[in-house]
PDB file of C-alpha atoms in Angstrom:
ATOM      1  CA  UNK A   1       6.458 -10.047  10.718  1.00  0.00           C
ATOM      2  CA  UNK A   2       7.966 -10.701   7.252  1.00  0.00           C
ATOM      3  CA  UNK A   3      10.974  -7.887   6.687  1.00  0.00           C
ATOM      4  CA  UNK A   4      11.184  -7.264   3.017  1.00  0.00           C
ATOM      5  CA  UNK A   5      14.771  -5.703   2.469  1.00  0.00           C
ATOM      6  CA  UNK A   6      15.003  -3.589  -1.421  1.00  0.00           C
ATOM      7  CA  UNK A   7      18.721  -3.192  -2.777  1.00  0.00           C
ATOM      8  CA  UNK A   8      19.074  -0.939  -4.120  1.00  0.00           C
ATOM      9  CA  UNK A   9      18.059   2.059  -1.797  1.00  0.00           C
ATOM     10  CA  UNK A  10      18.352   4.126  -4.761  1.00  0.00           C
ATOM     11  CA  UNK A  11      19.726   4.135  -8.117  1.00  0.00           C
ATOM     12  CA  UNK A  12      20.330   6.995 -10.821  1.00  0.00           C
ATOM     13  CA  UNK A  13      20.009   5.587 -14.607  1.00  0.00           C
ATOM     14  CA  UNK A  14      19.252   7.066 -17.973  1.00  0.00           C
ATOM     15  CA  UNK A  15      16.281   6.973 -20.401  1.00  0.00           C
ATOM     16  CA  UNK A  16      16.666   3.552 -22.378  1.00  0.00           C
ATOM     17  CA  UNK A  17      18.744   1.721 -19.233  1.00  0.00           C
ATOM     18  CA  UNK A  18      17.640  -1.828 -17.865  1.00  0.00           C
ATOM     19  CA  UNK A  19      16.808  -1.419 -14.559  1.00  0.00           C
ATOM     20  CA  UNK A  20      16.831  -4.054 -12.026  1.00  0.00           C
ATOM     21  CA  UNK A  21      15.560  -3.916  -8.040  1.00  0.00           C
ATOM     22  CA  UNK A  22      15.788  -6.687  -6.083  1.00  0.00           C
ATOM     23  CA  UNK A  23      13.413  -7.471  -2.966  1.00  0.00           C
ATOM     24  CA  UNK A  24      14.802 -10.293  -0.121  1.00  0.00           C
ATOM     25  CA  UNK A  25      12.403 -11.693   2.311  1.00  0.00           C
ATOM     26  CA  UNK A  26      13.263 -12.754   5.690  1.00  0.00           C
ATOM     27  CA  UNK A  27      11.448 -15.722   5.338  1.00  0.00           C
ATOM     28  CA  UNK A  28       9.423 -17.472   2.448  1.00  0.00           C
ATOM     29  CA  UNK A  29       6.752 -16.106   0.504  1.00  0.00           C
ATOM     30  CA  UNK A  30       4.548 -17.713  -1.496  1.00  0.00           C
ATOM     31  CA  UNK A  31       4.742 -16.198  -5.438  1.00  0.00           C
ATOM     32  CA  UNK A  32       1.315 -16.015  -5.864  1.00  0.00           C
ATOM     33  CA  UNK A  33       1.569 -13.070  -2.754  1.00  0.00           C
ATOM     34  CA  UNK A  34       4.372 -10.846  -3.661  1.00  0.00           C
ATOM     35  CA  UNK A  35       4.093  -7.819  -5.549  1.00  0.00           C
ATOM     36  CA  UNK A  36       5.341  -4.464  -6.630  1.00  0.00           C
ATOM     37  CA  UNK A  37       4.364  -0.939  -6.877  1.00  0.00           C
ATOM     38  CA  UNK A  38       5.602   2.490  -8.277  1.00  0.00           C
ATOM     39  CA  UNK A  39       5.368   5.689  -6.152  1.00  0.00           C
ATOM     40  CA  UNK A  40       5.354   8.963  -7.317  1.00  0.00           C
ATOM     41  CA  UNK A  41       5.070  11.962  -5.697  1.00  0.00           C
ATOM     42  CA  UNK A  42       1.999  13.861  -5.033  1.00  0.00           C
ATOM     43  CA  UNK A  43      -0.003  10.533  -6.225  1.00  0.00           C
ATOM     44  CA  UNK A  44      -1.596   7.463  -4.948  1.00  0.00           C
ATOM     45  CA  UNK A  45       1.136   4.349  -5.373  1.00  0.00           C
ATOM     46  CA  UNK A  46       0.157   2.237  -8.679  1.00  0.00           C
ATOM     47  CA  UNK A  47       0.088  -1.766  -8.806  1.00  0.00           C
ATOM     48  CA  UNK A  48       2.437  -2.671 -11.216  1.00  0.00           C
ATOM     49  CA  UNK A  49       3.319  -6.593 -10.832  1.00  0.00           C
ATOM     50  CA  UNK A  50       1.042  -9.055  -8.966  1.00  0.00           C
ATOM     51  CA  UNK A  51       1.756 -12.659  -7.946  1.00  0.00           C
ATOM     52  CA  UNK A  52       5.616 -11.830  -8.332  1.00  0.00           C
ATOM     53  CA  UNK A  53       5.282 -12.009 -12.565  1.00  0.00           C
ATOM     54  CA  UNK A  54       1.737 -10.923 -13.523  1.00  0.00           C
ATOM     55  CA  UNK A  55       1.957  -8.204 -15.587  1.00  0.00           C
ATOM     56  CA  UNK A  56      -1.305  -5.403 -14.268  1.00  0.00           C
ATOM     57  CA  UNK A  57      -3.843  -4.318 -16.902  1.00  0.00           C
ATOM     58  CA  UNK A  58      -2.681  -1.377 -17.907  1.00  0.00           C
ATOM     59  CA  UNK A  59       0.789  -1.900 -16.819  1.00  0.00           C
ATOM     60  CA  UNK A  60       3.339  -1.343 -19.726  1.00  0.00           C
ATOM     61  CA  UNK A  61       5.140  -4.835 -21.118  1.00  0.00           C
ATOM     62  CA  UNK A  62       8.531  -3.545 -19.988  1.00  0.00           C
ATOM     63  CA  UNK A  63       7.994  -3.992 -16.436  1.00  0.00           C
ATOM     64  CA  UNK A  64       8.480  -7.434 -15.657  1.00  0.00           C
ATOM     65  CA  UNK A  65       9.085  -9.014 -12.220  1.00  0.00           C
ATOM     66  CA  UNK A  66      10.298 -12.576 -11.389  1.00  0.00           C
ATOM     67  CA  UNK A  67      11.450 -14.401  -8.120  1.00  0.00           C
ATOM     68  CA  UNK A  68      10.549 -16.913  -5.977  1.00  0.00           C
ATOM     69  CA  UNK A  69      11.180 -18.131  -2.199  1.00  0.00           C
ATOM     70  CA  UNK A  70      12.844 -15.683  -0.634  1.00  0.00           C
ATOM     71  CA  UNK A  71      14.335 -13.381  -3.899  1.00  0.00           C
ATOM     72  CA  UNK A  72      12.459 -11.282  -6.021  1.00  0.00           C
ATOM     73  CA  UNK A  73      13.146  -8.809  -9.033  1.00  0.00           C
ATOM     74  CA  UNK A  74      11.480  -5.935 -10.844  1.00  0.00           C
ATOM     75  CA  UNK A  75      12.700  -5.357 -14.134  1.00  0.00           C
ATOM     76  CA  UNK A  76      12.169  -2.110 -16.418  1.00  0.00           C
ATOM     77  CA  UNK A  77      13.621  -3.504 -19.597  1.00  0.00           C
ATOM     78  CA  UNK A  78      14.059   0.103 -21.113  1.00  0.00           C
ATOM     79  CA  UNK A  79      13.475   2.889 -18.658  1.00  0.00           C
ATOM     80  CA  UNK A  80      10.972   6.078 -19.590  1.00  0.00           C
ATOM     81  CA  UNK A  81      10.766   9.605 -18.276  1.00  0.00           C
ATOM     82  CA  UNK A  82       7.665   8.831 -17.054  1.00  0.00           C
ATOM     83  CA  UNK A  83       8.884   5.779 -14.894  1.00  0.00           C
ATOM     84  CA  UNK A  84      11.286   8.198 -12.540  1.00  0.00           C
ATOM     85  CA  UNK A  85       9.470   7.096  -9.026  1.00  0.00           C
ATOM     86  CA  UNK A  86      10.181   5.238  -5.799  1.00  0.00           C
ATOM     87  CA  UNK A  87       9.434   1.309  -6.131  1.00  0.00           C
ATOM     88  CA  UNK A  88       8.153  -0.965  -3.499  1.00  0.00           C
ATOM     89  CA  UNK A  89       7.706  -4.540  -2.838  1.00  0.00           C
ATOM     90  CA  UNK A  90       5.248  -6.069  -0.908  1.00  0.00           C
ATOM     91  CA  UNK A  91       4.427  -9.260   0.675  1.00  0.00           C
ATOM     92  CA  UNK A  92       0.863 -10.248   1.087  1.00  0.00           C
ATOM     93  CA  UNK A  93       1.796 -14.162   2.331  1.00  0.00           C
ATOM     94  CA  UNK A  94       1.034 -13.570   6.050  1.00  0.00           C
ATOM     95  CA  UNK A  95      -0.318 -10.633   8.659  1.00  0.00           C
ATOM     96  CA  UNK A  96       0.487  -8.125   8.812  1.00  0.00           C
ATOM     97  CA  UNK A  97       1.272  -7.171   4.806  1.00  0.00           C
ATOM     98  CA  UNK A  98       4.615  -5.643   4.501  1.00  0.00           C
ATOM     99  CA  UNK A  99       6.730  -3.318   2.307  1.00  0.00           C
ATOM    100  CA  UNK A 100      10.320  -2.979   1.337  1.00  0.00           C
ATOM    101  CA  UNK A 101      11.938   0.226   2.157  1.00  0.00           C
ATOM    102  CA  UNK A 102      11.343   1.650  -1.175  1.00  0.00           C
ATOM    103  CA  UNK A 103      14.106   2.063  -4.104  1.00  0.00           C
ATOM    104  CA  UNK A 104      14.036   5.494  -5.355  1.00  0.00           C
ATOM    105  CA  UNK A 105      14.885   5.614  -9.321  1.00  0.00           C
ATOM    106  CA  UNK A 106      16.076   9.024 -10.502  1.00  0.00           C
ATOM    107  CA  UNK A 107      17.325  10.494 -13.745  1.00  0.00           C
ATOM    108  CA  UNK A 108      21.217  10.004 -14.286  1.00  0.00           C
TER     109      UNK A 108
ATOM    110  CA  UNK B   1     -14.146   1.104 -12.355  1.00  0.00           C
ATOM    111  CA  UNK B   2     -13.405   1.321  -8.055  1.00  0.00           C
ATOM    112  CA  UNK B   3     -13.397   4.214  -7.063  1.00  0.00           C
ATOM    113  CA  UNK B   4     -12.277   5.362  -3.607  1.00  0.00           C
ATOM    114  CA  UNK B   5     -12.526   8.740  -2.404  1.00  0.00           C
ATOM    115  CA  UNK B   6     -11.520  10.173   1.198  1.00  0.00           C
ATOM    116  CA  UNK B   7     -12.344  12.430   2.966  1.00  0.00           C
ATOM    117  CA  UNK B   8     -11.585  14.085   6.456  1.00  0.00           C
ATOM    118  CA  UNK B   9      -8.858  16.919   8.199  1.00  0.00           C
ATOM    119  CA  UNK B  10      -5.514  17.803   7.409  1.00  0.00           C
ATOM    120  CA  UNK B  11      -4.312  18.757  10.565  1.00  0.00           C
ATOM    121  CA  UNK B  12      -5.083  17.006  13.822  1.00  0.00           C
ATOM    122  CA  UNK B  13      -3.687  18.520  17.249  1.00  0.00           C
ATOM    123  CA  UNK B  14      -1.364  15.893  19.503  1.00  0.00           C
ATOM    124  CA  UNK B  15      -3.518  13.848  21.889  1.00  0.00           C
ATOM    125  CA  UNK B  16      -6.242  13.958  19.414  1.00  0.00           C
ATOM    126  CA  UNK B  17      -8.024  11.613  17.251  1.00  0.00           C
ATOM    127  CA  UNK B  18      -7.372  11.656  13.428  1.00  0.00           C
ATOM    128  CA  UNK B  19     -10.430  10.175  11.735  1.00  0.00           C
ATOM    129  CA  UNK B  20     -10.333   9.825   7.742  1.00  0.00           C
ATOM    130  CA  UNK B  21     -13.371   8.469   5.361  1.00  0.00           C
ATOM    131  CA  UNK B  22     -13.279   6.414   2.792  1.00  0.00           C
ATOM    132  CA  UNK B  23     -16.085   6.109   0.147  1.00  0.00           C
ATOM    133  CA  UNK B  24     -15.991   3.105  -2.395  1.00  0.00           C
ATOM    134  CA  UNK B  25     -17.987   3.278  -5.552  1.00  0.00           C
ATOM    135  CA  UNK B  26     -17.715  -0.001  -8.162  1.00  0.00           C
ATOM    136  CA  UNK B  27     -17.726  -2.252  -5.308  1.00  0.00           C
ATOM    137  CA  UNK B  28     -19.169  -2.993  -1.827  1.00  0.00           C
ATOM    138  CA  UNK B  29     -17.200  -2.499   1.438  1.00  0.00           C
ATOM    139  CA  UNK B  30     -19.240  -5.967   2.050  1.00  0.00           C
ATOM    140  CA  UNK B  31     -18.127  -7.797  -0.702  1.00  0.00           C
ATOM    141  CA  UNK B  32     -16.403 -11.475   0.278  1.00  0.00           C
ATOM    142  CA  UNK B  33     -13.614 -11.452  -1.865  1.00  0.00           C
ATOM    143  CA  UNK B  34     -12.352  -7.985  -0.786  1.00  0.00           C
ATOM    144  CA  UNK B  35     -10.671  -6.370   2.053  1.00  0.00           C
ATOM    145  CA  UNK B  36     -10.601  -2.541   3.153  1.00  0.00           C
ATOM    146  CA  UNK B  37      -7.579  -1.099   3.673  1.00  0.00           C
ATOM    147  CA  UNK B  38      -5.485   1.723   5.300  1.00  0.00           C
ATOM    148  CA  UNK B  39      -1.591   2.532   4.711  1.00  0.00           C
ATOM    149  CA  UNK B  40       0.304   5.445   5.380  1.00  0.00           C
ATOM    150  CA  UNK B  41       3.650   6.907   3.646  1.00  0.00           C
ATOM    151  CA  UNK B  42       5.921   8.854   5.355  1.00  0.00           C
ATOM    152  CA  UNK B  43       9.346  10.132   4.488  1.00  0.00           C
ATOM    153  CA  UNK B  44      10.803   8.038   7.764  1.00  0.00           C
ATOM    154  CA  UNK B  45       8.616   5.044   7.308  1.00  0.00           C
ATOM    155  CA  UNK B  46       7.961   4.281   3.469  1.00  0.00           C
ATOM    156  CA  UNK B  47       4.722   3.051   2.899  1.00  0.00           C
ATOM    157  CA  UNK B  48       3.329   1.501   6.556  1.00  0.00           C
ATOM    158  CA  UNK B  49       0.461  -0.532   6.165  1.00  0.00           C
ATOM    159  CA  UNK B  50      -2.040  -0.043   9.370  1.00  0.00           C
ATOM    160  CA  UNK B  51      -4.897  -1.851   9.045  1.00  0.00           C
ATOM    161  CA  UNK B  52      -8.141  -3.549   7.137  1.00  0.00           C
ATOM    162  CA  UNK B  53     -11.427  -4.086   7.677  1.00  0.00           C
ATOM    163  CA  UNK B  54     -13.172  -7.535   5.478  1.00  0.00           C
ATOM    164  CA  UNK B  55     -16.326  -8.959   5.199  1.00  0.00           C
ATOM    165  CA  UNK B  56     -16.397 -13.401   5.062  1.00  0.00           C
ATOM    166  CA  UNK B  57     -19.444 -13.929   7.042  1.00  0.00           C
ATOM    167  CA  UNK B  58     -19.070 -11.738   9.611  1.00  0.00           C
ATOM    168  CA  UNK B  59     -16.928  -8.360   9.546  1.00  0.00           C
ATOM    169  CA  UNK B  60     -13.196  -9.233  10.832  1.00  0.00           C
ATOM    170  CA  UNK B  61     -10.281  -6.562  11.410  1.00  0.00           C
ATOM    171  CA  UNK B  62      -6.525  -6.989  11.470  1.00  0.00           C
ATOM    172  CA  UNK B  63      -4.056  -4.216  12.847  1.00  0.00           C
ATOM    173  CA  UNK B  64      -0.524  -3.438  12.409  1.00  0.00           C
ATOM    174  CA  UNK B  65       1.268  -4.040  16.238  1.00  0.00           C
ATOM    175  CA  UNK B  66       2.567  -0.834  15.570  1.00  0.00           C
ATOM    176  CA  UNK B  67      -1.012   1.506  16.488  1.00  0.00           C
ATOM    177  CA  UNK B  68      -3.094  -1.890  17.766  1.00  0.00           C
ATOM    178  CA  UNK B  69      -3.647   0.286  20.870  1.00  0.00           C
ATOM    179  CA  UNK B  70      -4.592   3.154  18.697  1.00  0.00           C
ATOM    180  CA  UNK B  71      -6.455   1.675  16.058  1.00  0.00           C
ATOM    181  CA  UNK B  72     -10.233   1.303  15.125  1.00  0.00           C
ATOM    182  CA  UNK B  73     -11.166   0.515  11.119  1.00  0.00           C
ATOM    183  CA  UNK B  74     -15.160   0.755  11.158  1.00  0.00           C
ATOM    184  CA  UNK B  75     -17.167  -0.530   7.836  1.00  0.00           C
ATOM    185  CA  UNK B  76     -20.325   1.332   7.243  1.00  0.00           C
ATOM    186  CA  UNK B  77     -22.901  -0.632   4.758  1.00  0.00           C
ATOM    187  CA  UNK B  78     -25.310   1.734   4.965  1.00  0.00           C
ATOM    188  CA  UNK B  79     -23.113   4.535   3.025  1.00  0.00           C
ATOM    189  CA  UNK B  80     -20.666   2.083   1.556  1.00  0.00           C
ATOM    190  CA  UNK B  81     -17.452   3.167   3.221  1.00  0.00           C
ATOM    191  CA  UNK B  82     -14.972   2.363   5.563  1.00  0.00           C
ATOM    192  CA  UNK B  83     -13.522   4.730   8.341  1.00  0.00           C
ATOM    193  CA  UNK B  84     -10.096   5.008  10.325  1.00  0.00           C
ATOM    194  CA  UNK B  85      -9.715   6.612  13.745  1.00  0.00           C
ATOM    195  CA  UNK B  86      -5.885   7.341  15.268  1.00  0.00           C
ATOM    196  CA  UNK B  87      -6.179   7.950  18.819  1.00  0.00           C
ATOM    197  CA  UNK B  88      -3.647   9.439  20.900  1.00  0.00           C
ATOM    198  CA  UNK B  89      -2.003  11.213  17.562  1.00  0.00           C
ATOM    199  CA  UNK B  90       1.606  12.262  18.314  1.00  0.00           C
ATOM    200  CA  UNK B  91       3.648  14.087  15.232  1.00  0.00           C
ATOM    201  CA  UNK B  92       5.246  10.772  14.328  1.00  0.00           C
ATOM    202  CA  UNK B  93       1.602  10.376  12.968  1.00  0.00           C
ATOM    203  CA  UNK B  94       2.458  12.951  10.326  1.00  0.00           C
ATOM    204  CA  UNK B  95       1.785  11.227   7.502  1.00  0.00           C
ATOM    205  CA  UNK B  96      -0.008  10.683   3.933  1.00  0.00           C
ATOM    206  CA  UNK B  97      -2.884   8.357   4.154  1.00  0.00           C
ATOM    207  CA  UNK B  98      -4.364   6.289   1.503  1.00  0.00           C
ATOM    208  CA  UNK B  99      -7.210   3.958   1.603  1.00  0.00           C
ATOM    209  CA  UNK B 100      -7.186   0.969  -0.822  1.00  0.00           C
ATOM    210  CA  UNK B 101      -8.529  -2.257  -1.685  1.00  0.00           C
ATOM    211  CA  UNK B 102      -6.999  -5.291  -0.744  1.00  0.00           C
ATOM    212  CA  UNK B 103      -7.278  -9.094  -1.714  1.00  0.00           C
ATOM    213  CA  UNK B 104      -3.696 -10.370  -2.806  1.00  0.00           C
ATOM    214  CA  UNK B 105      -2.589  -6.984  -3.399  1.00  0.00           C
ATOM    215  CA  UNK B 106      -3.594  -3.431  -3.876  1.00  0.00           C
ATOM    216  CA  UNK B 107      -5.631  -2.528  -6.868  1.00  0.00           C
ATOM    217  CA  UNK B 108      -7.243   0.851  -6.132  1.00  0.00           C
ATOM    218  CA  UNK B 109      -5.745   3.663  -4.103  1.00  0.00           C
ATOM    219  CA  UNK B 110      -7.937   6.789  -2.798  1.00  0.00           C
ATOM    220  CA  UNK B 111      -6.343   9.619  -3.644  1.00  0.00           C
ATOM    221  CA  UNK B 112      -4.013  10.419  -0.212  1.00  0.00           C
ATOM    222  CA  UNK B 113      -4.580  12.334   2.202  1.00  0.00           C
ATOM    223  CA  UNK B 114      -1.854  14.823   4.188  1.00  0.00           C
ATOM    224  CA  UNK B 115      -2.576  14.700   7.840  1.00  0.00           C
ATOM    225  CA  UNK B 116      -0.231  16.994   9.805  1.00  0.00           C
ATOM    226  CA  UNK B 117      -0.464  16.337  13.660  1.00  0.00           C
ATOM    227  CA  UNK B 118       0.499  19.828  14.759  1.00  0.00           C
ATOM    228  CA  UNK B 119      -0.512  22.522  17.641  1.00  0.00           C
TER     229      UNK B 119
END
C-alpha cells in the first residue's frame, strides 16, 4: 500500500493566515490521482482539490493545491472561519486508495 | 445532482454483522465510469477506506486487507444501491461510515452513519 504521511498533524492559525499542508507519499503518484479533502465534524468530508491542482466546482479560489511525484501541498491563501476542519490527502494511483493521517486546522 | 442516502443501525452487538444501505439517486450503481464506495472515520484511524463495488462489464469488488475476511460490498440494480456487510464486528469497528462515489476521487458523500459496536 501507498502510506501518505500529512505534516503538519495539526496547526493553529488566524482568520486571514496562509496556510500550507504538505502530503509525502511513500512512493510515486501519478498527479492526475492525488487529491484533497476538508473534514468537519458532524458532516460528510467535501472534495476540495482533484488531480493534485484542479480546483472543485464549488470549491472557493483560495484553496489551491500543487505537487507532484512524491510531494504535495494544499494551500488556503487567506484562511476563513468557515474553513476550521481536519484536511486529508488521498491517493487514488493504485489499490487500495489511501489517506493521510489528517491535519487538523484550528483557530489561533 | 448525486445523491446518496444510507440507511441501516446504529448499534451492532460484537460478533455480529453490521450491514449499512446505500441509495444513489442522479446516477446508476451500474454506470461504467463509476465506482461504489465505502470508508469509515474514526478518531484512531482517520478516514479508512474499506471497500468498492464497480460495474466495467461485469460487477468487480476490491477490499481493504484490513476486513478482506470480513468484507462483502453487494450492488443491487434493481433498487439502485449498494450494500456493506461487517462480519465478525468487534468495538474497533466503532466507527462513522460514509458511502461515496468513486472514479479518481470522491465526489459525493452519503451523509455518515454512527455505528457503535456495543453489548
Amino acid at each position: 500500500d501507498i502510506q501518505m504521511t500529512q505534516s503538519p498533524s495539526s496547526l493553529s492559525a488566524s482568520v486571514g493566515d496562509r496556510v500550507t499542508i504538505t502530503c509525502r507519499a511513500s512512493q510515486s503518484v501519478n498527479s492526475n490521482y492525488l487529491n484533497w479533502y476538508q473534514h468537519q465534524p458532524g458532516k460528510a468530508p467535501k472534495l476540495l482539490i482533484y488531480a493534485a491542482s484542479s480546483l472543485q466546482s464549488g470549491v472557493p479560489s483560495r484553496f489551491s493545491g500543487s505537487g507532484s511525484g512524491t510531494d504535495f501541498t494544499l494551500t488556503i491563501s487567506s484562511l476563513q472561519p468557515e474553513d476550521f476542519a481536519t484536511y486529508y490527502c488521498q491517493q487514488s494511483y493504485s489499490t487500495p486508495p489511501t489517506f493521510g493521517q489528517g491535519t487538523k486546522v484550528d483557530i489561533k | 445532482q448525486v445523491q446518496l442516502q444510507q440507511s441501516g443501525p446504529g448499534l451492532v452487538k460484537p460478533s455480529q454483522t453490521l450491514s449499512l444501505t446505500c441509495a444513489i439517486s442522479g446516477d446508476s450503481v451500474s454506470s461504467n465510469s463509476a465506482a461504489w464506495d465505502w470508508i469509515r472515520q474514526s478518531p484512531s484511524r482517520g478516514l479508512e477506506w474499506l471497500g468498492r463495488t464497480y460495474y466495467r462489464s461485469k460487477w468487480y469488488n476490491d477490499y481493504a486487507l484490513s476486513v478482506k475476511s470480513r468484507i462483502t460490498i453487494n450492488p443491487d440494480t434493481s433498487k439502485n444501491q449498494f450494500s456493506l456487510q461487517l462480519n465478525s464486528v468487534t468495538p474497533e469497528d466503532t466507527a462513522v461510515y460514509y458511502c461515496a462515489r468513486g472514479r479518481h476521487f470522491l465526489d459525493y458523500w452519503g451523509q455518515g452513519t454512527l455505528v457503535t459496536v456495543s453489548s
